[in-house]
Amino acid sequence: MDEIKEILKKYPDRRGALLPTLYVAQKAYGWLSQEALEEAAKALNLPPATVKGVATFYAMYKHKPMGRHLIQLCTNVACMIMGAERLVDLLKERYGLEPGGTTEDGRFSLVIMECIGACDRAPAMLVDTDFHADLNENNIFEILEKYE
Amino acid sequence: MERFLLKNIDNPESHRLAFYEAEGGYGSLKKALSLKPEEIIGEVKNSGLRGRGGAGFPTGMKWDFASRDPKFPKYLICNADEGEPGTFKDRPILEKNPHLLIEGMIISAYALKAEKGYIYLRGEYPYAKVVLEEAIKEAYEKGYLGDNILGSGFKFDLSVHQGAGAYICGEETALIESIEGKRGQPRIKPPFPVNVGAWGMPTVVNNVETLANIPLIIKIGSEEYKKIGNPECPGPKLYCVSGCVESPGVYELPMGTTLREIIYEHCGGIRGGGELKAVIPGGISTPVLTPDKLDTMMDFVSLPKVGSMLGSGAVMVFDQSVCLVRVCWRAMKFFEHESCGKCTPCREGVSWMRTVLERIESGFGRKGDIELLQDVASNIAGKTFCPLGDGAAGVVLSFIRNFPEEFDYHIEHKKCMVEA
């Protein structure tokens, strides 16, 4: 709650604090479960339906449990022409990981991103909040193996 | 050309306040605080600075509108929702030169009499968030932010607002909705944000690169500034180049540098000595160009003359190995994903364009598909609240117009001419 109080100071009304509050709830619960959404609604004194309506608009709020590590791989045009789609296939072959899915052991979830602003070093991805670029068929696994 | 926006970014300390000050940073702020707000707006108007986010609206005019509105409080928002595919020009400012942006924002806020500012930062830049928040903290500690800035009596508070993965929030009215804690759907204009913006108050939304130009204008004066680049829309410009070139990256060059110079002199030409096939000059939403347009100056006035736009200055280069039908399909998949769903022509039309492009690309194209795409595209353009639909329509129409043989080959031979 202290974190939310700090957030509220930055906005002229409670509703303004909703996006950052959803991030706080997502961090605490791992994803935006019904319970997490209701907590956020209660903290800001907003209707739960309003909160859910906002949360479902944005791609980075998660509405199902995620693996321990979230791979966000870009396949937009610049990454596509540098081979990103092949990397998606390889993730499926190696880990059985589908876009939007999670590995059976709960280690990785994969989300296809729409441009992460690293087109000069394509293909690129975020693993949790770590940025990795200049990916190829070999180094992507060297990188991912470091995430237990 | 001496770099200003990207000055010292190769130095590992470039993001620190002490380093920035030692290099003369915050000198423009001190100078600005000795001027009247109207004088600063006059300088920015006279400089000819046009917004670097894509639309190219004259910055000084935007400020003037907001400043003339009698309502208070006023808000200043930095648009750091750099989401246009192909664009990564603001990233080095955010990560390596954050105090330049902060200084630009404080000067702008002083000119506008805005007491609260936000940096709307895309969720996909977590490292930039860390850097910006640390830089803002440093600026507060040094008295550049907060109450009574440098003893001037001027007050300005600044915070980072993190987006959550929605391209549409780069559109200024959707961005404002998002800051207010709502779904990021655009508002109808007018009223414009300069009169009715965040929480109904006069609000200026400026791109990162635009705000980063302000300290330079104050430092050298608008007359000197106008001597940089094309006099019709002057200043330094960040061009971010990706795709099939030897040295992709962000290049700070005078506004109006030609595509040929950017690709062949600064980026080392086409990778592996290949042959150029197509260029998207300003991010995925801008119409594609053929190689005969290489001598076009990359600025707000020259590109429209050859049927495209400067957009964000994101140059995407394609050589002969790239299938342009596939590029067009992937672009449409992006627009389909990012359409906010508010306006029917965009929501439905973009989805259908993706569907038709997908069947052409995968060898199931039918006779009449090209005409169908043109028909759908022309029923989106101009019929939506915001430019997302216009962009999607313009992309499809430009690919078909400039590279008809690739589409025809796909439909006729059920496969790509690049692989053939």
Coordinates of C-alpha atoms in Angstrom, one line a residue:
Chain A
M1 CA 0.0 0.0 0.0
D2 CA 2.9 2.4 0.7
E3 CA 4.0 1.9 -3.0
I4 CA 0.5 2.9 -4.2
K5 CA 0.5 5.9 -1.9
E6 CA 3.7 7.1 -3.6
I7 CA 2.1 6.5 -7.0
L8 CA -1.0 8.5 -6.1
K9 CA 1.1 11.5 -5.4
K10 CA 2.1 11.7 -9.1
Y11 CA -1.5 12.0 -10.4
P12 CA -4.3 14.6 -9.9
D13 CA -6.9 11.8 -9.3
R14 CA -7.0 8.2 -8.3
R15 CA -7.9 6.9 -11.7
G16 CA -4.6 8.3 -13.1
A17 CA -2.7 5.9 -10.8
L18 CA -4.4 2.8 -12.4
L19 CA -1.7 1.7 -14.9
P20 CA 1.2 1.9 -12.4
T21 CA -1.0 0.2 -9.8
L22 CA -1.7 -2.7 -12.2
Y23 CA 2.0 -3.1 -12.6
V24 CA 2.4 -3.3 -8.8
A25 CA -0.4 -5.9 -8.6
Q26 CA 1.0 -7.9 -11.4
K27 CA 4.4 -8.0 -9.7
A28 CA 2.9 -9.1 -6.4
Y29 CA 0.7 -11.8 -7.9
G30 CA 2.8 -12.8 -10.9
W31 CA -0.2 -12.1 -13.2
L32 CA -3.5 -10.2 -13.0
S33 CA -5.7 -12.8 -11.4
Q34 CA -9.3 -11.9 -10.4
E35 CA -7.9 -11.4 -6.9
A36 CA -5.1 -9.1 -8.1
L37 CA -7.6 -7.0 -10.1
E38 CA -9.9 -6.7 -7.1
E39 CA -7.1 -5.6 -4.9
A40 CA -6.1 -2.9 -7.4
A41 CA -9.7 -1.8 -7.6
K42 CA -10.0 -1.6 -3.9
A43 CA -6.7 0.3 -3.5
L44 CA -7.9 3.0 -5.9
N45 CA -11.6 2.9 -5.0
L46 CA -12.6 2.1 -8.6
P47 CA -15.2 -0.4 -9.9
P48 CA -13.6 -3.8 -10.6
A49 CA -15.1 -3.8 -14.0
T50 CA -13.4 -0.5 -14.9
V51 CA -10.1 -1.9 -13.7
K52 CA -10.5 -5.1 -15.8
G53 CA -11.6 -3.1 -18.8
V54 CA -8.3 -1.2 -18.7
A55 CA -6.1 -4.1 -17.8
T56 CA -7.4 -6.1 -20.8
F57 CA -6.5 -3.3 -23.3
Y58 CA -2.8 -3.5 -22.8
A59 CA -0.6 -6.3 -24.0
M60 CA 1.9 -6.2 -21.1
Y61 CA -0.7 -7.1 -18.5
K62 CA -0.9 -10.8 -18.1
H63 CA -4.3 -12.6 -17.7
K64 CA -2.9 -16.1 -17.0
P65 CA 0.0 -17.4 -14.9
M66 CA 3.4 -16.9 -16.6
G67 CA 6.5 -19.1 -16.4
R68 CA 9.4 -18.1 -14.2
H69 CA 11.0 -16.2 -17.2
L70 CA 9.1 -14.3 -19.8
I71 CA 10.7 -14.3 -23.3
Q72 CA 9.4 -11.4 -25.4
L73 CA 10.7 -11.9 -28.9
C74 CA 10.2 -9.4 -31.7
T75 CA 9.1 -10.7 -35.1
N76 CA 8.2 -7.4 -36.7
V77 CA 9.5 -6.5 -40.1
A78 CA 13.2 -5.6 -39.2
C79 CA 13.5 -8.7 -37.0
M80 CA 11.6 -10.9 -39.5
I81 CA 14.0 -10.2 -42.4
M82 CA 16.9 -11.0 -40.1
G83 CA 15.5 -14.4 -39.2
A84 CA 13.3 -14.0 -36.1
E85 CA 10.6 -16.5 -37.4
R86 CA 13.2 -19.2 -37.5
L87 CA 14.0 -18.5 -33.9
V88 CA 10.3 -18.9 -33.0
D89 CA 10.4 -22.4 -34.7
L90 CA 13.5 -23.3 -32.8
L91 CA 12.0 -22.4 -29.5
K92 CA 9.2 -24.7 -30.3
E93 CA 11.5 -27.5 -31.3
R94 CA 13.8 -27.1 -28.3
Y95 CA 11.4 -26.3 -25.4
G96 CA 8.0 -27.2 -26.9
L97 CA 7.3 -23.5 -26.4
E98 CA 4.5 -21.9 -28.5
P99 CA 3.8 -18.2 -28.9
G100 CA 1.5 -17.3 -26.0
G101 CA 2.3 -20.5 -24.2
T102 CA 4.4 -21.7 -21.3
T103 CA 6.8 -24.7 -21.1
E104 CA 5.6 -27.7 -19.1
D105 CA 8.1 -27.2 -16.4
G106 CA 7.0 -23.6 -16.0
R107 CA 10.5 -22.3 -16.9
F108 CA 9.7 -20.1 -19.9
S109 CA 6.7 -18.2 -21.3
L110 CA 6.9 -16.8 -24.8
V111 CA 5.2 -13.7 -26.1
I112 CA 5.7 -12.3 -29.7
M113 CA 6.4 -8.6 -29.5
E114 CA 5.6 -5.9 -31.9
C115 CA 8.9 -4.1 -32.2
I116 CA 11.1 -3.5 -29.2
G117 CA 13.1 -0.7 -30.8
A118 CA 16.3 -2.6 -31.5
C119 CA 15.9 -2.9 -35.3
D120 CA 19.6 -2.1 -35.9
R121 CA 20.5 -5.2 -33.9
A122 CA 17.8 -7.5 -35.1
P123 CA 16.5 -10.0 -34.1
A124 CA 16.1 -8.9 -30.5
M125 CA 14.2 -10.0 -27.4
L126 CA 13.6 -9.2 -23.8
V127 CA 14.0 -11.9 -21.2
D128 CA 12.2 -10.6 -18.1
T129 CA 13.7 -7.0 -18.1
D130 CA 17.0 -8.0 -19.7
F131 CA 17.6 -6.9 -23.3
H132 CA 19.3 -9.2 -25.8
A133 CA 20.0 -8.4 -29.5
D134 CA 21.9 -9.7 -32.5
L135 CA 20.3 -13.1 -31.9
N136 CA 21.0 -16.2 -34.0
E137 CA 20.2 -19.9 -33.9
N138 CA 23.1 -20.6 -31.5
N139 CA 23.4 -17.6 -29.2
I140 CA 19.7 -17.5 -28.3
F141 CA 20.1 -20.8 -26.5
E142 CA 23.4 -19.8 -24.9
I143 CA 21.5 -16.8 -23.5
L144 CA 18.3 -18.7 -22.5
E145 CA 20.2 -21.5 -20.7
K146 CA 21.4 -18.9 -18.1
Y147 CA 17.8 -18.5 -17.0
E148 CA 16.8 -21.3 -14.7
Chain B
M1 CA 28.4 17.7 -38.4
E2 CA 28.9 18.1 -34.7
R3 CA 26.5 16.0 -32.8
F4 CA 24.2 17.6 -30.3
L5 CA 21.4 15.2 -29.6
L6 CA 23.8 12.2 -29.4
K7 CA 26.7 14.2 -27.9
N8 CA 29.0 12.0 -25.8
I9 CA 26.8 9.0 -25.9
D10 CA 29.8 6.8 -26.4
N11 CA 31.0 7.8 -22.9
P12 CA 29.9 5.4 -20.2
E13 CA 29.2 8.3 -17.9
S14 CA 27.0 10.2 -20.3
H15 CA 23.8 9.6 -18.4
R16 CA 25.1 11.1 -15.2
L17 CA 24.3 14.6 -14.1
A18 CA 27.9 15.5 -13.1
F19 CA 29.1 14.5 -16.5
Y20 CA 26.3 16.4 -18.3
E21 CA 27.0 19.5 -16.2
A22 CA 30.7 19.3 -16.9
E23 CA 29.9 19.3 -20.6
G24 CA 27.9 22.5 -20.3
G25 CA 24.6 20.8 -19.5
Y26 CA 21.8 22.9 -17.9
G27 CA 23.4 26.0 -19.2
S28 CA 20.5 26.5 -21.5
L29 CA 18.1 26.2 -18.6
K30 CA 19.9 29.0 -16.7
K31 CA 19.8 31.1 -19.8
A32 CA 16.1 30.3 -20.4
L33 CA 15.2 31.3 -16.8
S34 CA 16.5 34.8 -17.5
L35 CA 14.1 35.1 -20.4
K36 CA 10.3 35.7 -20.3
P37 CA 8.2 32.6 -21.2
E38 CA 6.9 34.5 -24.3
E39 CA 10.4 35.1 -25.5
I40 CA 11.2 31.4 -25.4
I41 CA 8.0 30.6 -27.3
G42 CA 9.0 33.2 -29.9
E43 CA 12.5 31.7 -30.2
V44 CA 11.0 28.2 -30.8
K45 CA 8.5 29.6 -33.3
N46 CA 11.3 31.4 -35.1
S47 CA 13.5 28.3 -35.1
G48 CA 11.2 26.5 -37.4
L49 CA 11.4 23.4 -35.2
R50 CA 8.8 20.8 -36.3
G51 CA 7.7 17.9 -34.1
R52 CA 9.9 14.8 -34.5
G53 CA 7.3 12.2 -33.6
G54 CA 6.0 11.9 -37.1
A55 CA 3.4 14.5 -37.8
G56 CA 5.8 17.4 -38.1
F57 CA 3.6 20.0 -36.6
P58 CA 5.4 23.3 -35.8
T59 CA 6.4 23.1 -32.1
G60 CA 6.3 26.8 -31.4
M61 CA 2.7 27.1 -32.8
K62 CA 1.6 24.2 -30.6
W63 CA 3.1 25.9 -27.6
D64 CA 1.5 29.2 -28.5
F65 CA -2.0 27.6 -28.6
A66 CA -1.5 26.0 -25.2
S67 CA 0.0 29.1 -23.7
R68 CA -2.9 31.3 -24.9
D69 CA -5.5 29.1 -23.2
P70 CA -6.4 30.7 -19.9
K71 CA -7.0 27.4 -18.0
F72 CA -4.6 26.1 -15.4
P73 CA -3.0 23.8 -14.5
K74 CA -1.3 23.0 -17.8
Y75 CA 0.5 19.8 -18.5
L76 CA 3.6 18.9 -20.5
I77 CA 3.9 15.4 -21.7
C78 CA 6.9 13.8 -23.4
N79 CA 5.9 11.2 -25.8
A80 CA 8.5 8.4 -25.3
D81 CA 6.2 5.7 -26.5
E82 CA 8.5 4.9 -29.4
G83 CA 6.5 2.1 -31.0
E84 CA 6.5 2.7 -34.7
P85 CA 8.2 -0.4 -36.1
G86 CA 11.7 0.4 -37.4
T87 CA 12.1 3.3 -34.9
F88 CA 14.8 3.3 -32.2
K89 CA 16.0 6.9 -32.5
D90 CA 14.7 8.1 -29.1
R91 CA 16.2 5.2 -27.2
P92 CA 19.8 6.6 -27.2
I93 CA 18.5 9.9 -25.8
L94 CA 16.5 8.1 -23.1
E95 CA 19.2 5.7 -22.1
K96 CA 22.4 7.7 -22.7
N97 CA 21.5 11.4 -22.6
P98 CA 18.5 11.6 -20.2
H99 CA 19.5 15.0 -18.8
L100 CA 19.2 16.6 -22.3
L101 CA 15.6 15.5 -22.4
I102 CA 15.0 16.6 -18.8
E103 CA 16.6 20.0 -19.4
G104 CA 14.5 20.4 -22.6
M105 CA 11.3 19.6 -20.6
I106 CA 12.1 22.1 -17.8
I107 CA 12.7 24.9 -20.3
S108 CA 9.5 23.9 -22.2
A109 CA 7.5 23.8 -19.0
Y110 CA 8.8 27.2 -18.0
A111 CA 7.7 28.6 -21.4
L112 CA 4.3 27.0 -21.1
K113 CA 3.8 27.8 -17.4
A114 CA 3.2 24.0 -16.8
E115 CA 3.9 22.8 -13.3
K116 CA 3.5 19.1 -13.9
G117 CA 5.1 16.9 -16.6
Y118 CA 5.1 13.2 -17.5
I119 CA 7.4 11.1 -19.6
Y120 CA 5.1 8.5 -21.2
L121 CA 7.7 5.7 -21.7
R122 CA 6.8 2.6 -23.5
G123 CA 6.7 -0.6 -21.4
E124 CA 9.2 -2.3 -23.7
Y125 CA 12.1 0.0 -22.5
P126 CA 12.6 -1.2 -18.9
Y127 CA 16.3 -0.1 -18.9
A128 CA 15.3 3.4 -20.0
K129 CA 12.9 3.6 -17.1
V130 CA 15.7 2.9 -14.6
V131 CA 18.0 5.5 -16.2
L132 CA 15.3 8.2 -16.4
E133 CA 14.2 7.7 -12.8
E134 CA 17.7 7.9 -11.6
A135 CA 18.3 11.1 -13.7
I136 CA 15.1 12.7 -12.4
K137 CA 16.2 12.0 -8.9
E138 CA 19.6 13.6 -9.6
A139 CA 17.9 16.6 -11.1
Y140 CA 15.6 17.0 -8.0
E141 CA 18.6 16.8 -5.7
K142 CA 20.4 19.5 -7.6
G143 CA 17.4 21.9 -7.6
Y144 CA 16.6 21.6 -11.3
L145 CA 13.2 20.1 -10.5
G146 CA 10.7 20.7 -7.7
D147 CA 9.8 24.0 -6.1
N148 CA 11.6 27.2 -6.8
I149 CA 13.9 25.9 -9.5
L150 CA 17.4 27.5 -9.2
G151 CA 15.8 30.3 -7.1
S152 CA 13.6 31.5 -10.0
G153 CA 10.3 30.9 -8.2
F154 CA 9.3 28.5 -11.0
K155 CA 8.0 25.1 -9.9
F156 CA 8.0 21.9 -12.1
D157 CA 7.5 18.3 -11.1
L158 CA 8.3 15.5 -13.4
S159 CA 7.6 11.7 -13.3
V160 CA 7.8 8.7 -15.6
H161 CA 4.5 7.0 -16.6
Q162 CA 5.2 3.5 -17.9
G163 CA 3.0 2.4 -20.9
A164 CA 2.0 -1.2 -21.1
G165 CA 2.4 -2.4 -24.7
A166 CA 0.0 -0.5 -26.9
Y167 CA 1.2 1.1 -30.1
I168 CA -1.8 3.3 -30.3
C169 CA -0.7 5.2 -27.2
G170 CA 1.9 6.9 -29.3
E171 CA -1.1 8.9 -30.8
E172 CA -1.4 11.9 -28.5
T173 CA -5.0 11.7 -27.5
A174 CA -4.8 7.9 -26.8
L175 CA -1.6 8.7 -24.8
I176 CA -3.6 11.2 -22.7
E177 CA -6.4 8.6 -22.1
S178 CA -3.7 6.2 -21.0
I179 CA -2.1 8.6 -18.6
E180 CA -5.6 9.2 -17.1
G181 CA -5.8 5.5 -16.4
K182 CA -8.1 4.5 -19.3
R183 CA -8.0 2.3 -22.3
G184 CA -5.8 3.9 -24.9
Q185 CA -8.4 4.8 -27.5
P186 CA -8.0 8.1 -29.4
R187 CA -10.3 11.0 -28.9
I188 CA -12.0 12.9 -31.7
K189 CA -10.3 16.2 -32.6
P190 CA -11.2 19.0 -32.1
P191 CA -10.9 19.9 -29.3
F192 CA -7.2 19.5 -29.5
P193 CA -5.0 18.6 -26.5
V194 CA -3.5 22.1 -26.4
N195 CA -7.0 23.3 -25.1
V196 CA -8.6 20.1 -23.7
G197 CA -5.9 17.6 -22.9
A198 CA -5.0 15.6 -19.8
W199 CA -7.8 15.9 -17.2
G200 CA -9.4 18.4 -19.5
M201 CA -6.6 20.9 -19.1
P202 CA -4.3 22.5 -21.8
T203 CA -1.7 19.9 -22.6
V204 CA 1.4 19.9 -24.8
V205 CA 2.5 16.5 -26.0
N206 CA 6.0 16.6 -27.6
N207 CA 8.2 13.8 -28.8
V208 CA 11.5 13.0 -27.1
E209 CA 13.7 14.3 -29.9
T210 CA 11.6 17.5 -30.2
L211 CA 12.2 18.3 -26.6
A212 CA 15.8 17.4 -26.8
N213 CA 16.2 20.1 -29.5
I214 CA 15.0 22.9 -27.2
P215 CA 18.3 23.3 -25.2
L216 CA 20.1 23.7 -28.5
I217 CA 17.7 26.4 -29.8
I218 CA 18.2 28.3 -26.5
K219 CA 21.9 27.8 -26.5
I220 CA 22.7 29.0 -30.1
G221 CA 19.6 31.1 -30.8
S222 CA 16.9 30.5 -33.4
E223 CA 18.8 32.3 -36.2
E224 CA 21.9 30.0 -35.9
Y225 CA 19.6 26.9 -35.5
K226 CA 17.9 27.7 -38.7
K227 CA 21.2 27.3 -40.5
I228 CA 21.2 23.6 -39.8
G229 CA 19.8 21.4 -42.6
N230 CA 17.0 22.3 -44.9
P231 CA 15.9 25.9 -44.2
E232 CA 12.3 24.9 -44.8
C233 CA 12.3 22.6 -41.7
P234 CA 15.7 23.0 -40.1
G235 CA 17.6 21.3 -37.3
P236 CA 19.5 18.2 -36.5
K237 CA 17.6 14.9 -37.2
L238 CA 18.0 11.4 -35.9
Y239 CA 17.7 8.9 -38.7
C240 CA 17.5 5.3 -37.5
V241 CA 18.4 2.8 -40.2
S242 CA 17.7 -0.9 -40.2
G243 CA 17.5 -3.8 -42.6
C244 CA 19.8 -4.7 -45.4
V245 CA 22.7 -2.2 -44.8
E246 CA 26.2 -2.8 -43.7
S247 CA 26.1 -0.5 -40.7
P248 CA 22.6 -0.1 -39.3
G249 CA 22.1 2.3 -36.4
V250 CA 21.1 5.8 -35.3
Y251 CA 22.7 8.7 -37.2
E252 CA 22.4 12.4 -36.2
L253 CA 22.5 14.4 -39.5
P254 CA 21.2 17.7 -40.8
M255 CA 17.5 17.6 -41.6
G256 CA 17.2 17.0 -45.3
T257 CA 20.1 14.6 -45.8
T258 CA 19.3 12.5 -48.9
L259 CA 18.4 8.8 -48.6
R260 CA 21.3 8.0 -50.9
E261 CA 23.8 9.8 -48.5
I262 CA 22.3 8.1 -45.5
I263 CA 22.4 4.6 -47.0
Y264 CA 25.6 4.7 -49.0
E265 CA 27.8 7.1 -47.1
H266 CA 26.8 6.7 -43.5
C267 CA 25.5 3.1 -43.4
G268 CA 28.1 1.6 -45.7
G269 CA 25.7 0.7 -48.5
I270 CA 23.7 -2.5 -49.0
R271 CA 25.0 -5.5 -47.0
G272 CA 27.2 -8.0 -48.9
G273 CA 27.3 -5.7 -51.9
G274 CA 23.7 -6.5 -52.7
E275 CA 21.2 -4.5 -54.8
L276 CA 18.6 -2.2 -53.3
K277 CA 15.0 -3.1 -53.9
A278 CA 12.9 -0.8 -51.7
V279 CA 13.1 1.7 -48.8
I280 CA 10.5 2.6 -46.2
P281 CA 11.7 6.1 -45.2
G282 CA 9.9 6.9 -41.9
G283 CA 8.7 3.8 -40.1
I284 CA 6.3 1.0 -41.1
S285 CA 3.3 3.5 -41.4
T286 CA 5.0 5.5 -44.2
P287 CA 4.6 4.5 -47.9
V288 CA 7.4 2.4 -49.4
L289 CA 9.7 4.0 -52.1
T290 CA 11.5 2.5 -55.1
P291 CA 15.3 3.0 -55.6
D292 CA 14.8 5.8 -58.1
K293 CA 13.7 8.1 -55.2
L294 CA 17.1 7.8 -53.5
D295 CA 18.0 11.4 -54.1
T296 CA 15.1 12.6 -52.1
M297 CA 15.9 14.8 -49.1
M298 CA 14.7 13.1 -45.9
D299 CA 12.5 15.9 -44.4
F300 CA 8.9 16.9 -43.9
V301 CA 8.6 18.8 -47.1
S302 CA 10.6 16.7 -49.6
L303 CA 9.2 13.2 -48.9
P304 CA 5.5 14.1 -49.5
K305 CA 6.5 15.3 -53.0
V306 CA 7.5 11.7 -53.9
G307 CA 4.5 10.1 -52.2
S308 CA 5.8 9.3 -48.7
M309 CA 6.4 10.9 -45.4
L310 CA 9.3 11.5 -43.0
G311 CA 7.4 9.9 -40.1
S312 CA 9.8 9.1 -37.3
G313 CA 12.9 9.0 -39.6
A314 CA 13.0 5.2 -39.4
V315 CA 14.7 4.1 -42.6
M316 CA 14.0 0.4 -43.4
V317 CA 16.1 -0.9 -46.3
F318 CA 15.3 -4.0 -48.3
D319 CA 17.6 -5.7 -50.8
Q320 CA 16.6 -8.2 -53.6
S321 CA 16.5 -11.1 -51.2
V322 CA 13.5 -9.7 -49.4
C323 CA 9.9 -10.7 -50.4
L324 CA 7.9 -7.5 -50.3
V325 CA 4.6 -9.2 -50.2
R326 CA 5.7 -10.8 -47.0
V327 CA 6.9 -7.5 -45.6
C328 CA 3.5 -6.0 -46.5
W329 CA 1.7 -8.9 -44.8
R330 CA 3.8 -8.6 -41.7
A331 CA 3.1 -4.9 -41.5
M332 CA -0.6 -5.6 -41.7
K333 CA -0.4 -8.3 -39.0
F334 CA 1.1 -5.5 -36.8
F335 CA -1.7 -3.0 -37.6
E336 CA -4.3 -5.7 -37.0
H337 CA -2.8 -6.4 -33.6
E338 CA -2.5 -2.7 -32.7
S339 CA -5.8 -1.4 -34.0
C340 CA -7.6 -0.2 -30.8
G341 CA -11.0 -1.4 -32.1
K342 CA -12.8 1.9 -31.8
C343 CA -13.4 2.8 -35.5
T344 CA -15.0 0.1 -37.6
P345 CA -13.2 0.9 -40.9
C346 CA -9.8 0.3 -39.2
R347 CA -10.8 -2.6 -37.0
E348 CA -12.5 -4.6 -39.8
G349 CA -10.6 -3.3 -42.8
V350 CA -7.1 -3.9 -41.5
S351 CA -8.0 -7.4 -40.5
W352 CA -9.4 -8.1 -44.0
M353 CA -6.3 -6.7 -45.6
R354 CA -4.2 -8.9 -43.5
T355 CA -6.3 -11.9 -44.4
V356 CA -6.1 -11.2 -48.1
L357 CA -2.3 -10.5 -48.0
E358 CA -1.8 -13.7 -46.0
R359 CA -3.5 -15.8 -48.7
I360 CA -1.5 -14.1 -51.5
E361 CA 1.7 -14.6 -49.6
S362 CA 1.0 -18.3 -48.9
G363 CA 0.1 -19.1 -52.5
F364 CA -3.7 -19.0 -52.3
G365 CA -4.2 -15.6 -53.9
R366 CA -7.1 -15.2 -56.3
K367 CA -7.6 -13.0 -59.3
G368 CA -9.1 -9.8 -58.2
D369 CA -7.4 -9.8 -54.8
I370 CA -5.3 -6.7 -55.7
E371 CA -8.4 -4.8 -56.6
L372 CA -10.1 -6.0 -53.4
L373 CA -7.1 -4.8 -51.3
Q374 CA -7.3 -1.4 -53.1
D375 CA -11.0 -1.2 -52.4
V376 CA -10.7 -2.0 -48.7
A377 CA -7.8 0.4 -48.3
S378 CA -9.6 3.3 -49.9
N379 CA -12.5 2.7 -47.6
I380 CA -10.3 3.0 -44.4
A381 CA -8.3 6.1 -45.3
G382 CA -9.8 9.3 -44.0
K383 CA -12.7 7.5 -42.2
T384 CA -11.1 7.0 -38.7
F385 CA -10.4 9.0 -35.6
C386 CA -6.7 8.6 -35.7
P387 CA -4.0 8.0 -38.4
L388 CA -3.4 4.3 -37.6
G389 CA -5.9 3.2 -40.3
D390 CA -4.6 5.8 -42.8
G391 CA -1.1 4.4 -42.2
A392 CA -2.2 0.8 -42.8
A393 CA -4.1 1.8 -46.0
G394 CA -1.2 3.9 -47.3
V395 CA 1.2 1.0 -46.8
V396 CA -0.9 -1.5 -48.8
L397 CA -1.6 0.9 -51.6
S398 CA 2.1 2.0 -51.9
F399 CA 3.4 -1.6 -52.0
I400 CA 0.9 -2.5 -54.7
R401 CA 1.6 0.7 -56.7
N402 CA 5.3 0.4 -56.5
F403 CA 5.8 -3.4 -56.8
P404 CA 2.8 -4.7 -58.7
E405 CA 4.9 -7.4 -60.4
E406 CA 5.7 -9.1 -57.0
F407 CA 2.0 -9.3 -56.1
D408 CA 1.0 -10.5 -59.6
Y409 CA 3.7 -13.2 -59.6
H410 CA 2.6 -14.5 -56.2
I411 CA -1.0 -14.8 -57.4
E412 CA -0.2 -16.3 -60.8
H413 CA 2.6 -18.7 -59.7
K414 CA 1.4 -19.4 -56.2
K415 CA 4.8 -18.7 -54.9
C416 CA 7.3 -15.9 -54.3
M417 CA 9.5 -14.6 -57.1
V418 CA 12.4 -14.1 -54.6
E419 CA 12.7 -17.8 -54.0
A420 CA 12.1 -18.7 -57.6

